[in-house]
PDB file of C-alpha atoms in Angstrom:
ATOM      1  CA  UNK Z   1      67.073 188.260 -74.774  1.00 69.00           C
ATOM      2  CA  UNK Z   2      70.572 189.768 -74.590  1.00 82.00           C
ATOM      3  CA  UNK Z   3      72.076 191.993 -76.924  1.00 86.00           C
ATOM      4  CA  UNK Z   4      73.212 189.215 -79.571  1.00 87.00           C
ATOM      5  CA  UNK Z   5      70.219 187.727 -79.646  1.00 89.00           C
ATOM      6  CA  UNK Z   6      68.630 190.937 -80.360  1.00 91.00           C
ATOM      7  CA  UNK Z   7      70.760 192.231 -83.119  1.00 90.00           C
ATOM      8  CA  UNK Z   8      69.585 191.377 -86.522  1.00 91.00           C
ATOM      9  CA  UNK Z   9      71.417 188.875 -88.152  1.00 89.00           C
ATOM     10  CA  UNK Z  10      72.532 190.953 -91.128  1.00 86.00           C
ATOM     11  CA  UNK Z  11      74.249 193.021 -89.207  1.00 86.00           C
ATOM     12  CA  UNK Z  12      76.012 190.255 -87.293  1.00 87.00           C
ATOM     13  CA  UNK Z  13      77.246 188.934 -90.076  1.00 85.00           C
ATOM     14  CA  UNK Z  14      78.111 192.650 -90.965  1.00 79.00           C
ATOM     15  CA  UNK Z  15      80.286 192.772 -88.201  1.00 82.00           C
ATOM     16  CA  UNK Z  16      81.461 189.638 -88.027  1.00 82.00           C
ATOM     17  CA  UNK Z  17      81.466 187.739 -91.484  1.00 77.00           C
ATOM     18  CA  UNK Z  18      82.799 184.524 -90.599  1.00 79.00           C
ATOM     19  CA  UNK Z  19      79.166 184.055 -88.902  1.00 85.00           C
ATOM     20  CA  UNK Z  20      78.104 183.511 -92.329  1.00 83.00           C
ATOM     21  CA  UNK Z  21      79.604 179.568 -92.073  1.00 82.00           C
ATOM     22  CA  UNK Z  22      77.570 179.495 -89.170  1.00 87.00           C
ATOM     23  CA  UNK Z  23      74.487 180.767 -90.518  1.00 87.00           C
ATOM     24  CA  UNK Z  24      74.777 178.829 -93.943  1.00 81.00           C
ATOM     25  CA  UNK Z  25      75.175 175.322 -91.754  1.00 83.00           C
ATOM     26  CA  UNK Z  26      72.197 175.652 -90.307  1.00 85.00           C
ATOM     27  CA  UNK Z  27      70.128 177.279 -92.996  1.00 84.00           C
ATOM     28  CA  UNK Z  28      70.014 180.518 -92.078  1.00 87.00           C
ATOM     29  CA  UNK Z  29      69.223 183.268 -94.467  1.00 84.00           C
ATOM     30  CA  UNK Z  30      71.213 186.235 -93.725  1.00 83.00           C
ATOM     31  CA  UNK Z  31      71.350 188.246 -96.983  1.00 76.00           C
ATOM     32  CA  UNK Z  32      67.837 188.412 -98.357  1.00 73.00           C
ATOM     33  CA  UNK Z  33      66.067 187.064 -95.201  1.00 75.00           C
ATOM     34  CA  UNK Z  34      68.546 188.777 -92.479  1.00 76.00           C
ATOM     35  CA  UNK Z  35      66.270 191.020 -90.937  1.00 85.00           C
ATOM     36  CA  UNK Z  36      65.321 189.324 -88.197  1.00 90.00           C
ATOM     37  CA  UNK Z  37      66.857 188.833 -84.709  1.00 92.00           C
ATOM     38  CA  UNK Z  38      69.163 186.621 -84.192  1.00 90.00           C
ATOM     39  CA  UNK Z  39      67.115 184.490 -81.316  1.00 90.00           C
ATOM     40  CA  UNK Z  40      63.886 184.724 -83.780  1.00 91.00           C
ATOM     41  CA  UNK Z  41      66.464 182.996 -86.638  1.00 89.00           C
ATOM     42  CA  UNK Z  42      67.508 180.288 -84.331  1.00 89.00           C
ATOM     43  CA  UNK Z  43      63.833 179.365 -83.174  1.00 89.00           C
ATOM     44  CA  UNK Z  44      63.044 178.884 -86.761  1.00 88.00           C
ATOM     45  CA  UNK Z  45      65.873 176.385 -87.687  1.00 84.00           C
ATOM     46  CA  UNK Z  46      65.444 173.067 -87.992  1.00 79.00           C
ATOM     47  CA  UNK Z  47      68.155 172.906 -85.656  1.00 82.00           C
ATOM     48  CA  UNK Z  48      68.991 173.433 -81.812  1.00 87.00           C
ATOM     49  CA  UNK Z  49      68.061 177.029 -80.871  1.00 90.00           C
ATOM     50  CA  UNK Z  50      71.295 176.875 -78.180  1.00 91.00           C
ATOM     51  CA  UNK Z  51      73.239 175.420 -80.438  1.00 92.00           C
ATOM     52  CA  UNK Z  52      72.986 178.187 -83.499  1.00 91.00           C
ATOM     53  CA  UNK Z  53      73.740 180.862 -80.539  1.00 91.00           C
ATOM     54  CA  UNK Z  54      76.141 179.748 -78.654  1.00 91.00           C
ATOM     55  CA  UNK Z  55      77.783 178.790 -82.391  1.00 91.00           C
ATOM     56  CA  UNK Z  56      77.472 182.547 -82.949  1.00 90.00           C
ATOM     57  CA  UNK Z  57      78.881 183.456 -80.038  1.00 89.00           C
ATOM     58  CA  UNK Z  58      81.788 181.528 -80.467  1.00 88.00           C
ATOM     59  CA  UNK Z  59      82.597 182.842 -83.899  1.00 84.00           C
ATOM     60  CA  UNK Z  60      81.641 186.190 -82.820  1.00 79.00           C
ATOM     61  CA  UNK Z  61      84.439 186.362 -79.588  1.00 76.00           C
ATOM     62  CA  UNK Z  62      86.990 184.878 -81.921  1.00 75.00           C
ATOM     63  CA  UNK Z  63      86.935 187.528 -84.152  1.00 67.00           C
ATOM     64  CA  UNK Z  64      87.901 189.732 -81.433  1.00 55.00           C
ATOM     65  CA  UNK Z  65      91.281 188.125 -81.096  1.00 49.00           C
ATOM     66  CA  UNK Z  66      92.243 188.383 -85.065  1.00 52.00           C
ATOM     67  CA  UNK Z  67      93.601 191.168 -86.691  1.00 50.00           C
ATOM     68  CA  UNK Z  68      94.595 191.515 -90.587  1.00 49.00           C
ATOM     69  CA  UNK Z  69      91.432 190.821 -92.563  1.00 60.00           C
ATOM     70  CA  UNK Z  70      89.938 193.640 -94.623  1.00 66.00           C
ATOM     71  CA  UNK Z  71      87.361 195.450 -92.957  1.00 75.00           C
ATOM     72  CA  UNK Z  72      85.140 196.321 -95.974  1.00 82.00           C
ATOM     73  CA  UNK Z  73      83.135 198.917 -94.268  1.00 77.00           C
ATOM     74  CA  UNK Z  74      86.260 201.280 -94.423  1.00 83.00           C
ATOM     75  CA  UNK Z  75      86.648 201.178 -98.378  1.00 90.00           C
ATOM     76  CA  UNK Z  76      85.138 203.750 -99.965  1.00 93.00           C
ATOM     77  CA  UNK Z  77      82.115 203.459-101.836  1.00 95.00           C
ATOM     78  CA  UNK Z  78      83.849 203.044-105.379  1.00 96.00           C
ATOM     79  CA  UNK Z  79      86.675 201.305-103.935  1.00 95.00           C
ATOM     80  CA  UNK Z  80      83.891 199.045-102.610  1.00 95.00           C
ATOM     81  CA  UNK Z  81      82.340 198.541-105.909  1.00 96.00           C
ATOM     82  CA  UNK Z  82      85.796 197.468-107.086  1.00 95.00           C
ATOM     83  CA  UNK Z  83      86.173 195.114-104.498  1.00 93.00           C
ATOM     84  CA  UNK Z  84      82.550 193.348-105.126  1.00 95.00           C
ATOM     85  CA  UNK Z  85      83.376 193.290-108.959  1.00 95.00           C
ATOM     86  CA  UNK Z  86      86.779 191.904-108.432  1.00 92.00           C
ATOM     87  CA  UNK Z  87      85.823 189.187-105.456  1.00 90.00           C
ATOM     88  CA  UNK Z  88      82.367 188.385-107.263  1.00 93.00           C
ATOM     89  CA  UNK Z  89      81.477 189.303-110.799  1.00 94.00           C
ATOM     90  CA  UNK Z  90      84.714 188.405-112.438  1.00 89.00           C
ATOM     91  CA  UNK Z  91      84.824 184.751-112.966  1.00 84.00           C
ATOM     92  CA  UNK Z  92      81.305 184.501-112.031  1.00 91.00           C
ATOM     93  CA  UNK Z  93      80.888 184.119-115.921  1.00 89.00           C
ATOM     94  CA  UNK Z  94      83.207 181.632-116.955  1.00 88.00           C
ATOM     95  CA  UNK Z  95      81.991 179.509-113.918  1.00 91.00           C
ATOM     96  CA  UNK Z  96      78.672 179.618-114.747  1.00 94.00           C
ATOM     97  CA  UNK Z  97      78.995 178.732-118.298  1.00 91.00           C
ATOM     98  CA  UNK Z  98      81.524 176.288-117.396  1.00 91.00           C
ATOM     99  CA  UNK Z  99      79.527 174.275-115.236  1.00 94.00           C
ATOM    100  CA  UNK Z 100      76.482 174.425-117.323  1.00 95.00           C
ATOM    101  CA  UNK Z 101      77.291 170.924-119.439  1.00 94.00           C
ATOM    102  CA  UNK Z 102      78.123 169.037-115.954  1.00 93.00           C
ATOM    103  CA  UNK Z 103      74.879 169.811-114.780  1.00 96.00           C
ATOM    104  CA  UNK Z 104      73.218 168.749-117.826  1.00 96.00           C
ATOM    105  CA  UNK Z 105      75.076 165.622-118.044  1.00 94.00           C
ATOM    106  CA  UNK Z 106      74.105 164.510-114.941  1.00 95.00           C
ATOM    107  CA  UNK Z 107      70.858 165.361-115.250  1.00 96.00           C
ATOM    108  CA  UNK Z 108      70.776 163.388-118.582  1.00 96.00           C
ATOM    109  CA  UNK Z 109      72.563 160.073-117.054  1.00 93.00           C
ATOM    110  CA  UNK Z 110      71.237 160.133-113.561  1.00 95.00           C
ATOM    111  CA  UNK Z 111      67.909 161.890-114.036  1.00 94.00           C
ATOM    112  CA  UNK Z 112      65.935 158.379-114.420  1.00 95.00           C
ATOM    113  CA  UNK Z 113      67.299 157.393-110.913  1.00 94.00           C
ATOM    114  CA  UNK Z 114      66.862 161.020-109.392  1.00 96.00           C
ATOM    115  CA  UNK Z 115      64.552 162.578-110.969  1.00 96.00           C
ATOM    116  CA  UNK Z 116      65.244 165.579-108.983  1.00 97.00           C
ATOM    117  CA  UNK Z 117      68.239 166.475-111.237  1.00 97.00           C
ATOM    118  CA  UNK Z 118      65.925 167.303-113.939  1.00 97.00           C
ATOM    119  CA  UNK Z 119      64.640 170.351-111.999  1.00 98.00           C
ATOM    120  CA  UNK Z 120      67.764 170.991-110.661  1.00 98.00           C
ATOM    121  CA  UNK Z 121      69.446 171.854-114.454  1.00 98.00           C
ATOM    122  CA  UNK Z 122      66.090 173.648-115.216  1.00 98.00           C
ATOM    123  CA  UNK Z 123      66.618 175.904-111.835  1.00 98.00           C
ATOM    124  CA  UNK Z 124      70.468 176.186-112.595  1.00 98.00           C
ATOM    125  CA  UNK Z 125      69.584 177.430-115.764  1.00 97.00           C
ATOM    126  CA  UNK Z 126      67.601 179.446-114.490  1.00 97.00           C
ATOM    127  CA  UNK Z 127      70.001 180.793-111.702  1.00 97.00           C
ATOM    128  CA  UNK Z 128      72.486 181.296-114.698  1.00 97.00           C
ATOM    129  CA  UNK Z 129      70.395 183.134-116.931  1.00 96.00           C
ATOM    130  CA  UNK Z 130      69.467 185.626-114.458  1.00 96.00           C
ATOM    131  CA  UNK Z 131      72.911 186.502-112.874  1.00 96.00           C
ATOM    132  CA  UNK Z 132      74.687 186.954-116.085  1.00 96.00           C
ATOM    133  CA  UNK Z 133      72.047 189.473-116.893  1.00 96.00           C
ATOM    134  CA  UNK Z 134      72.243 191.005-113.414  1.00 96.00           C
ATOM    135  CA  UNK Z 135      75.830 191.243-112.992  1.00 97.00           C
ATOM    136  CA  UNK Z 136      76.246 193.118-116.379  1.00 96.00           C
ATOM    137  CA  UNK Z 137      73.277 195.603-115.373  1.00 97.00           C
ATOM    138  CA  UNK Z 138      75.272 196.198-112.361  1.00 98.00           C
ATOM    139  CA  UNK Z 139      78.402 196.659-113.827  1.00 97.00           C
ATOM    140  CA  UNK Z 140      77.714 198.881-117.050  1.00 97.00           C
ATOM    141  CA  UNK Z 141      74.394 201.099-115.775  1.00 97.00           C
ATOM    142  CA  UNK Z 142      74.335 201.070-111.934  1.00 98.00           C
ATOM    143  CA  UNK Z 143      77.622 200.628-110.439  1.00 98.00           C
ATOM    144  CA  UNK Z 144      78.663 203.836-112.877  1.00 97.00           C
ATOM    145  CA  UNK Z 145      75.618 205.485-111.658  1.00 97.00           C
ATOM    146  CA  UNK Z 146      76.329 204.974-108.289  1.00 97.00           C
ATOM    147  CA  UNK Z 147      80.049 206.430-108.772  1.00 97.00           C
ATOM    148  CA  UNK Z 148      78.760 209.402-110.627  1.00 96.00           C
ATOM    149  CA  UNK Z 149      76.317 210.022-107.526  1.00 96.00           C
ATOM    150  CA  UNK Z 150      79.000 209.935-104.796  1.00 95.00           C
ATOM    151  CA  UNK Z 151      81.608 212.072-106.951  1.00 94.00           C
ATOM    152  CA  UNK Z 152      78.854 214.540-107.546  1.00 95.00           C
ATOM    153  CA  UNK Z 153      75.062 214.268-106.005  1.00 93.00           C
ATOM    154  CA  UNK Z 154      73.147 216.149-108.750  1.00 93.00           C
ATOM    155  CA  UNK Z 155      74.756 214.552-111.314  1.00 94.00           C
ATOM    156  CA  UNK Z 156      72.004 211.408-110.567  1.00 94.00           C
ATOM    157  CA  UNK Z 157      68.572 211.503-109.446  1.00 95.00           C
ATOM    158  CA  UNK Z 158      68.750 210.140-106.100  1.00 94.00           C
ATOM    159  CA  UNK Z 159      64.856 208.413-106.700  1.00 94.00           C
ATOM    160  CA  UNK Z 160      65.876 206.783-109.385  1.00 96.00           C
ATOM    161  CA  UNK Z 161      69.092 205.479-107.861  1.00 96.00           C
ATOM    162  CA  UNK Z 162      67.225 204.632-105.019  1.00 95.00           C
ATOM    163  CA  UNK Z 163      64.833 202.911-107.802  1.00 97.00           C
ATOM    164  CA  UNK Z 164      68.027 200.718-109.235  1.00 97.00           C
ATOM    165  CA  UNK Z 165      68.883 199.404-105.841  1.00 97.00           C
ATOM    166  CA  UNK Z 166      65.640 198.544-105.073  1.00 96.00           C
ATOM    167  CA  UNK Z 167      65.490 196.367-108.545  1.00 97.00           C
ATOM    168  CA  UNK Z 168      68.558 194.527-107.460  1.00 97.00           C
ATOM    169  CA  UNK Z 169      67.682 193.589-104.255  1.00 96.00           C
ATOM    170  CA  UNK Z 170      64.410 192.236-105.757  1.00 96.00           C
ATOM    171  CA  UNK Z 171      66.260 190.091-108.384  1.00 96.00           C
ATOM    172  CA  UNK Z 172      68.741 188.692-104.944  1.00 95.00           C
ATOM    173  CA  UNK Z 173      65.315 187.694-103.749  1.00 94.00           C
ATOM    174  CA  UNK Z 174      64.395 185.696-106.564  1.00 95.00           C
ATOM    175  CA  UNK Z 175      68.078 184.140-106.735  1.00 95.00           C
ATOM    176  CA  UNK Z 176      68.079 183.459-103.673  1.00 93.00           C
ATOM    177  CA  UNK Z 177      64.884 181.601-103.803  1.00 94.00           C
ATOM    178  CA  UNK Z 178      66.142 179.580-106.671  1.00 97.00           C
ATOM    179  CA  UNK Z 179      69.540 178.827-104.757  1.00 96.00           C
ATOM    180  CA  UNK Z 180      67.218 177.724-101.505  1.00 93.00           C
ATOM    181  CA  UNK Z 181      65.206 175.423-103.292  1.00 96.00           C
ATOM    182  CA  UNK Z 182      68.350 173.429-105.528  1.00 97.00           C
ATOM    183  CA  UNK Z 183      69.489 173.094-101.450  1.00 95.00           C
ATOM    184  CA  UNK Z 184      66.278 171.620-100.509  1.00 95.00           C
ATOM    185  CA  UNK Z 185      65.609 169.024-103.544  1.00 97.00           C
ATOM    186  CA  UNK Z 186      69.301 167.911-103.459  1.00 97.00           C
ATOM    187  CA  UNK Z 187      68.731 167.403 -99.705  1.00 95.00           C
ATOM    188  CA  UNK Z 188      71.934 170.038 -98.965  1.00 92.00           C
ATOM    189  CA  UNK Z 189      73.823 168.688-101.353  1.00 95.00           C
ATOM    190  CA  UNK Z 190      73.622 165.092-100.091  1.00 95.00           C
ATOM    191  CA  UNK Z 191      75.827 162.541-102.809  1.00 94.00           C
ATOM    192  CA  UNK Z 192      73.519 159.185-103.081  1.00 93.00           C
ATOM    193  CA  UNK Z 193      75.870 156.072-103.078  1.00 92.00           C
ATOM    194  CA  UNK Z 194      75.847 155.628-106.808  1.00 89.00           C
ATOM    195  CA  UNK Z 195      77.366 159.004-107.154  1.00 90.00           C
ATOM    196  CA  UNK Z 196      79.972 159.461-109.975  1.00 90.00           C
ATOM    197  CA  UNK Z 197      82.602 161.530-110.221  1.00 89.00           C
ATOM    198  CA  UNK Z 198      80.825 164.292-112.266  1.00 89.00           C
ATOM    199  CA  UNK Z 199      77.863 163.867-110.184  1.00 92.00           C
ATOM    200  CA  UNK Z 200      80.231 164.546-107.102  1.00 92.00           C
ATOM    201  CA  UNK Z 201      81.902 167.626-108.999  1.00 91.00           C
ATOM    202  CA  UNK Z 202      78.099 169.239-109.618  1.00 93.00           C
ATOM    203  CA  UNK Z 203      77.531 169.158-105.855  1.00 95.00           C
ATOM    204  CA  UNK Z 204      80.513 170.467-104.691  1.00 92.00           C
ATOM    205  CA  UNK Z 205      80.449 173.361-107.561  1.00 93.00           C
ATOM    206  CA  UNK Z 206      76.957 174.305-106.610  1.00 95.00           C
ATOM    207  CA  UNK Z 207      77.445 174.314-102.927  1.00 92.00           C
ATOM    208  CA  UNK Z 208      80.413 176.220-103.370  1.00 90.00           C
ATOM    209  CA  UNK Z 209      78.186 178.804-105.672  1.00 95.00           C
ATOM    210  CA  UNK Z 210      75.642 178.752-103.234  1.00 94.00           C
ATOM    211  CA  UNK Z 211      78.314 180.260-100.894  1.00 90.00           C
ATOM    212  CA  UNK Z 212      79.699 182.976-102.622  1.00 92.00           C
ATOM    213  CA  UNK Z 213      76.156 183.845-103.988  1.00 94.00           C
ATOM    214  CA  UNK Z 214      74.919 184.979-100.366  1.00 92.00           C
ATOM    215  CA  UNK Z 215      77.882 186.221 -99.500  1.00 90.00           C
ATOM    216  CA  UNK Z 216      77.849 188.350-102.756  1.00 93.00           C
ATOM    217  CA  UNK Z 217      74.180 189.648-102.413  1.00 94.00           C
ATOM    218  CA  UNK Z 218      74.785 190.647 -98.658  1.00 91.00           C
ATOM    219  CA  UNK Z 219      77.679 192.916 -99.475  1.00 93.00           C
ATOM    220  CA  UNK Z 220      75.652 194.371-101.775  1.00 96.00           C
ATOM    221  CA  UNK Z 221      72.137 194.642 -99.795  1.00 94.00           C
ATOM    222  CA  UNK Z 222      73.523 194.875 -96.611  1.00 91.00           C
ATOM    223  CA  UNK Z 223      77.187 197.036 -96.909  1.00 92.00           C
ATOM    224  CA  UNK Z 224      76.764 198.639-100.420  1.00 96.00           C
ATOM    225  CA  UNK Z 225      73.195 199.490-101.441  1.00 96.00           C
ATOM    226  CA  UNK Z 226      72.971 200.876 -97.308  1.00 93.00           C
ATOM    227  CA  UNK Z 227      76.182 202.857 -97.826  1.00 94.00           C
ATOM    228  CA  UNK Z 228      74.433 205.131-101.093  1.00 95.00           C
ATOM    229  CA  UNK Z 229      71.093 205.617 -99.303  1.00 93.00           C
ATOM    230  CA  UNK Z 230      73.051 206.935 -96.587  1.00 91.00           C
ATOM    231  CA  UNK Z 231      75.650 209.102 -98.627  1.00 88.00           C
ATOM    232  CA  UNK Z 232      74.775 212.959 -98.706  1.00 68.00           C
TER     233      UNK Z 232
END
């Protein structure tokens, strides 16, 4: 095993975050399941082992050659917060609510032919109903918490930050888990032939949700939450 196939893939894609594509392809968890090696993650796909690595390694050299992205391990920890509320939470909202009727409609119309559908609105409602109410906990009890705790360290109980954090990461689980099985009944987002055009717009909104779910929950999990348990 060299030394990429030993790290974890967390922190490749910590490093590296356009190994995320990679990663999502082939069905890779790396947010709320990244704490495995990266050899161990390819040997569990349903794809070729060599493949996902040398994929990985590809991405991986690349990024050695481009400059200019934002390196979000140098913000700050509030400046970080800013950035995850301003990437992530805002819009995340309007989106949700926004798509909730298309899904329904399908589901309605198409849900006799594909009766997979009608679990998929019941887990996007589901999936909406639980971020709303996560992203506003964030936003108005423990991202402030977590500001007032870096500006001064007594001003917070660092157990029950520690405590907050913890409760977030288990609610990425369970979205996660929701987000990995509308992937698996839709068979990755797979159009049938009869697909109409709202049926086509539902996909390619939920894929595209998928997407900037994980990447959401690992900069929290994995850059974040690790950045405050390691602040003194």
């Amino acid at each position: 095993m060299n030394e990429l196939e030993s790290k974890l893939v967390r922190d490749i894609v910590k490093e590296v975050p356009k190994t995320a594509d990679v990663f999502r392809k082939k069905g890779i968890d790396f947010c709320c399941g990244g704490e495995i090696p990266l050899l161990e993650a390819a040997e569990e796909a349903k794809y070729d082992t060599q493949e996902i690595i040398d994929l990985v390694k590809e991405t991986y050299d690349s990024n050695s050659s481009e400059g200019g992205s934002l390196d979000v391990q140098y913000l700050s920890i509030p400046s970080l917060i800013d950035y995850i509320q301003n990437k992530y939470h805002k819009g995340l909202d309007e989106e949700l609510k926004a798509l909730s009727p298309y899904v329904t409609k399908v589901s309605k119309v198409h849900g006799d032919r594909h009766p997979h559908l009608i679990e998929l609105k019941e887990l996007f409602d589901r999936f909406k109903e639980n971020m709303i109410e996560h992203t506003k906990d964030e936003d108005e009890r423990v991202f402030p918490n977590i500001v007032k705790y870096v500006n001064d360290t007594d001003a917070v109980d660092e157990k029950t930050l520690n405590g907050m954090l913890q409760d977030l990461i288990d609610d990425h689980d369970g979205s996660g888990d929701v987000l990995k099985r509308m992937r698996e009944i839709t068979n990755g987002y797979e159009l049938p032939v009869d697909a109409c055009g709202t049926y086509t717009l539902v996909y390619a909104r939920l894929e595209q949700l998928e997407k900037d779910t994980f990447d959401h929950v690992h900069m929290e999990n994995h850059i974040l939450f690790e950045r405050v348990r390691d602040f003194k």
